[in-house]
XYZ file of N, CA and C in Angstrom:
330
model
N 176.672 80.659 88.568
C 176.096 79.286 88.482
C 176.222 78.912 87.126
N 176.627 77.609 86.927
C 176.829 77.060 85.441
C 176.114 75.683 85.570
N 175.116 75.552 84.635
C 174.580 74.261 84.525
C 175.508 73.368 83.647
N 175.542 72.061 83.959
C 176.321 71.104 83.276
C 175.718 70.953 81.846
N 176.585 70.721 80.931
C 176.191 70.626 79.530
C 174.902 69.806 79.208
N 175.199 68.541 79.722
C 173.923 67.621 79.469
C 172.623 68.010 79.848
N 172.631 68.604 81.038
C 171.354 69.048 81.623
C 170.960 70.434 80.728
N 171.822 71.207 80.502
C 171.541 72.560 79.849
C 171.007 72.115 78.423
N 171.608 71.195 77.774
C 170.968 70.887 76.493
C 169.640 70.248 76.491
N 169.277 69.431 77.530
C 167.951 68.814 77.473
C 167.024 69.812 77.923
N 167.382 70.757 78.859
C 166.285 71.568 79.403
C 166.316 72.973 78.657
N 167.342 73.483 78.163
C 167.417 74.819 77.606
C 167.500 74.843 76.066
N 168.223 73.808 75.283
C 168.341 73.796 73.926
C 168.149 72.473 73.479
N 166.972 71.914 73.669
C 166.630 70.634 73.286
C 166.217 70.612 71.730
N 166.132 71.693 71.060
C 165.815 71.713 69.708
C 166.906 71.833 68.776
N 168.169 71.612 69.214
C 169.375 71.867 68.378
C 170.282 70.401 68.255
N 170.931 70.387 67.110
C 171.884 69.163 67.103
C 173.026 69.352 68.103
N 173.691 68.300 68.092
C 174.883 68.232 69.197
C 175.964 69.472 68.826
N 176.329 69.554 67.613
C 177.212 70.574 67.297
C 176.762 72.047 67.610
N 175.582 72.386 67.251
C 175.089 73.880 67.608
C 174.973 73.762 69.218
N 174.505 72.794 69.926
C 174.331 72.815 71.407
C 175.739 73.014 72.020
N 176.817 72.347 71.486
C 178.068 72.443 71.992
C 178.787 73.857 71.780
N 178.617 74.380 70.496
C 179.076 75.772 70.207
C 178.283 76.779 71.045
N 177.068 76.619 71.098
C 176.362 77.693 71.939
C 176.757 77.667 73.443
N 176.748 76.436 73.936
C 177.132 76.378 75.405
C 178.535 77.000 75.701
N 179.358 76.859 74.753
C 180.764 77.416 74.805
C 180.774 78.911 74.840
N 179.830 79.502 74.302
C 179.694 81.000 74.270
C 178.958 81.579 75.533
N 178.474 80.684 76.360
C 177.726 81.260 77.620
C 178.702 81.645 78.655
N 178.362 82.507 79.638
C 179.069 82.889 80.668
C 178.222 82.604 82.020
N 178.884 82.375 83.063
C 178.043 81.910 84.373
C 177.021 83.016 84.771
N 175.970 82.647 85.225
C 174.925 83.493 85.597
C 174.900 83.617 87.223
N 174.723 84.966 87.610
C 174.729 85.136 89.083
C 173.558 84.436 89.635
N 173.714 83.950 90.830
C 172.851 83.250 91.602
C 171.702 84.063 92.476
N 172.267 85.307 92.864
C 171.577 86.088 93.838
C 170.234 86.510 93.222
N 170.018 86.867 91.882
C 168.672 87.152 91.439
C 167.725 86.228 91.565
N 168.033 84.808 91.619
C 167.198 83.723 91.927
C 166.685 83.807 93.277
N 167.374 84.562 94.403
C 167.031 84.542 95.673
C 166.172 85.808 96.003
N 166.455 86.880 95.280
C 165.735 88.069 95.555
C 164.233 88.208 95.112
N 163.316 88.616 95.959
C 161.911 88.672 95.602
C 161.669 90.058 95.010
N 160.859 90.142 93.896
C 160.644 91.263 93.295
C 159.179 91.592 93.366
N 158.742 92.864 93.542
C 157.363 93.287 93.559
C 157.099 93.801 92.133
N 156.353 92.927 91.370
C 156.036 93.337 90.057
C 154.759 93.821 89.930
N 153.920 94.219 90.934
C 152.451 94.624 90.757
C 152.394 95.835 89.989
N 153.251 96.766 89.947
C 153.206 98.039 89.148
C 153.544 97.563 87.736
N 154.351 96.612 87.335
C 154.705 96.164 86.084
C 153.444 95.633 85.579
N 152.772 94.733 86.212
C 151.620 94.001 85.625
C 150.485 94.937 85.338
N 150.472 95.962 86.088
C 149.322 96.854 85.890
C 149.551 98.138 84.847
N 150.760 98.061 84.275
C 150.988 99.074 83.316
C 150.079 99.141 82.241
N 149.644 100.230 81.694
C 148.668 100.460 80.548
C 149.414 100.627 79.352
N 150.272 99.604 78.944
C 150.975 99.636 77.716
C 150.664 98.382 76.991
N 150.734 98.299 75.725
C 150.501 97.109 75.012
C 151.547 95.862 75.521
N 151.114 94.744 75.624
C 152.085 93.686 76.106
C 151.781 92.585 75.100
N 152.869 91.761 74.961
C 152.876 90.579 74.202
C 153.550 89.441 74.986
N 153.196 88.363 74.617
C 153.784 87.195 75.119
C 154.317 86.144 74.131
N 155.641 85.912 74.207
C 156.073 85.026 73.132
C 156.317 83.683 73.919
N 155.535 82.639 73.393
C 155.612 81.257 73.937
C 156.376 80.367 73.132
N 157.493 79.684 73.551
C 158.268 78.653 72.708
C 157.701 77.402 73.286
N 157.188 76.717 72.340
C 156.363 75.361 72.780
C 157.336 74.295 73.215
N 158.596 74.296 72.987
C 159.462 73.361 73.408
C 160.306 73.694 74.498
N 160.019 74.857 75.154
C 160.765 75.342 76.407
C 160.404 74.421 77.504
N 161.468 73.801 77.986
C 161.309 72.933 79.138
C 161.733 73.376 80.464
N 162.227 74.624 80.551
C 162.642 75.216 81.808
C 161.688 74.987 82.904
N 160.354 75.123 82.698
C 159.303 74.876 83.545
C 158.602 73.753 82.866
N 157.919 72.826 83.697
C 157.228 71.770 83.190
C 156.096 72.277 82.261
N 155.752 71.551 81.246
C 154.664 71.803 80.515
C 153.267 71.666 81.160
N 152.314 72.312 80.954
C 150.987 72.203 81.560
C 150.690 73.267 82.640
N 150.022 72.918 83.607
C 149.393 73.953 84.599
C 150.736 74.765 85.219
N 151.833 74.226 85.395
C 152.793 74.883 86.021
C 154.051 75.539 85.102
N 153.567 75.352 83.858
C 154.472 75.958 82.777
C 154.393 77.552 82.549
N 155.069 77.845 81.458
C 155.111 79.337 81.245
C 153.731 79.863 80.914
N 153.180 79.240 79.979
C 151.715 79.693 79.497
C 150.737 78.582 79.851
N 149.682 78.854 80.469
C 148.994 80.238 80.762
C 149.495 80.657 82.103
N 150.260 79.990 83.069
C 150.331 80.292 84.362
C 151.130 81.679 84.382
N 152.199 81.776 83.747
C 153.009 83.142 83.836
C 152.324 84.218 83.034
N 151.828 83.785 81.863
C 151.321 84.827 80.826
C 150.037 85.468 81.376
N 149.291 84.737 82.184
C 147.933 85.213 82.701
C 148.114 86.569 83.553
N 149.281 86.593 84.087
C 149.525 87.903 85.014
C 149.544 89.159 84.287
N 149.710 89.015 82.982
C 149.875 90.326 82.176
C 148.551 90.967 81.915
N 147.350 90.472 82.141
C 146.110 91.097 81.767
C 145.911 90.828 80.245
N 145.460 91.788 79.530
C 145.296 91.748 78.041
C 146.604 91.716 77.282
N 146.933 90.792 76.537
C 148.284 90.609 75.916
C 148.033 90.075 74.484
N 149.059 90.254 73.575
C 149.134 89.704 72.457
C 149.790 88.337 72.461
N 149.267 87.137 72.116
C 149.885 85.931 72.226
C 150.649 85.604 71.094
N 151.828 85.306 71.132
C 152.646 84.884 69.875
C 153.242 83.631 70.228
N 153.159 82.629 69.325
C 153.633 81.250 69.703
C 154.598 80.799 68.621
N 155.640 80.098 68.916
C 156.554 79.494 68.002
C 157.085 78.223 68.515
N 157.520 77.369 67.599
C 158.368 76.212 67.959
C 159.710 76.663 68.338
N 160.200 75.830 69.403
C 161.522 76.178 69.858
C 161.729 76.162 71.389
N 162.943 75.990 71.677
C 163.288 75.757 73.061
C 163.573 77.140 73.899
N 164.007 77.072 75.083
C 164.304 78.321 75.837
C 165.372 79.097 75.210
N 166.484 78.563 74.610
C 167.531 79.123 73.859
C 167.226 79.191 72.299
N 166.035 79.527 71.935
C 165.702 79.500 70.545
C 166.482 80.617 69.848
N 167.224 81.587 70.562
C 167.969 82.519 69.917
C 169.226 81.870 69.271
N 169.555 80.645 69.664
C 170.630 79.905 68.940
C 170.141 79.090 67.968
N 168.996 78.459 68.161
C 168.430 77.354 67.332
C 167.748 77.933 66.181
N 167.076 79.127 66.278
C 166.373 79.819 65.244
C 166.231 81.223 65.473
N 167.416 81.791 65.208
C 167.402 83.407 65.528
C 166.348 84.072 64.471
N 166.347 83.656 63.221
C 165.592 84.418 62.259
C 164.041 84.279 62.554
N 163.554 83.025 62.990
C 162.335 82.827 63.485
C 161.944 83.635 64.596
N 162.793 83.683 65.574
C 162.708 84.550 66.812
C 162.488 85.962 66.508
N 163.325 86.560 65.619
C 163.172 87.953 65.179
C 161.901 88.196 64.488
N 161.455 87.253 63.662
C 160.159 87.464 62.930
C 158.913 87.558 64.060
N 159.091 86.686 64.815
C 158.030 86.613 65.962
C 157.972 87.853 66.907
N 159.245 88.371 67.114
C 159.407 89.547 67.958
C 158.761 90.731 67.246
N 159.040 90.714 65.920
C 158.347 91.795 64.946
C 156.781 91.679 65.154
N 156.210 90.436 65.007
C 154.820 90.170 65.151
C 154.390 90.681 66.391
N 155.136 90.359 67.514
C 154.701 90.719 68.865
C 154.550 92.280 69.116
N 155.313 93.140 68.228
C 155.263 94.426 68.405
C 154.757 95.212 67.275
N 153.911 94.582 66.453
C 153.504 95.046 65.109
C 152.857 96.246 65.149
N 152.225 96.737 66.307
C 151.483 98.025 66.199
C 151.672 98.621 67.501
């Protein structure tokens, strides 16, 4: 499955200029559709007794902001977790790779 560029840019990389968005899109490869259909049982994952962190990018528009968004709807399934927040879109690894690396270090700091 390949999302058209215009949609991909607004939903996934809305924090980049046009040049960065085009060059990032050109490096992507199609994503298989079957994982969207397969149901996973994640009960064991959510109950693991390991430290968990949740990195929340505030401009990620893949899910709508608010009650149906990533946080707190998705993050609340983790139980106790470290919350790390940063400005950025779903594809922040293109628009701010250094900032993402710093936040990942903060998420796993101990």
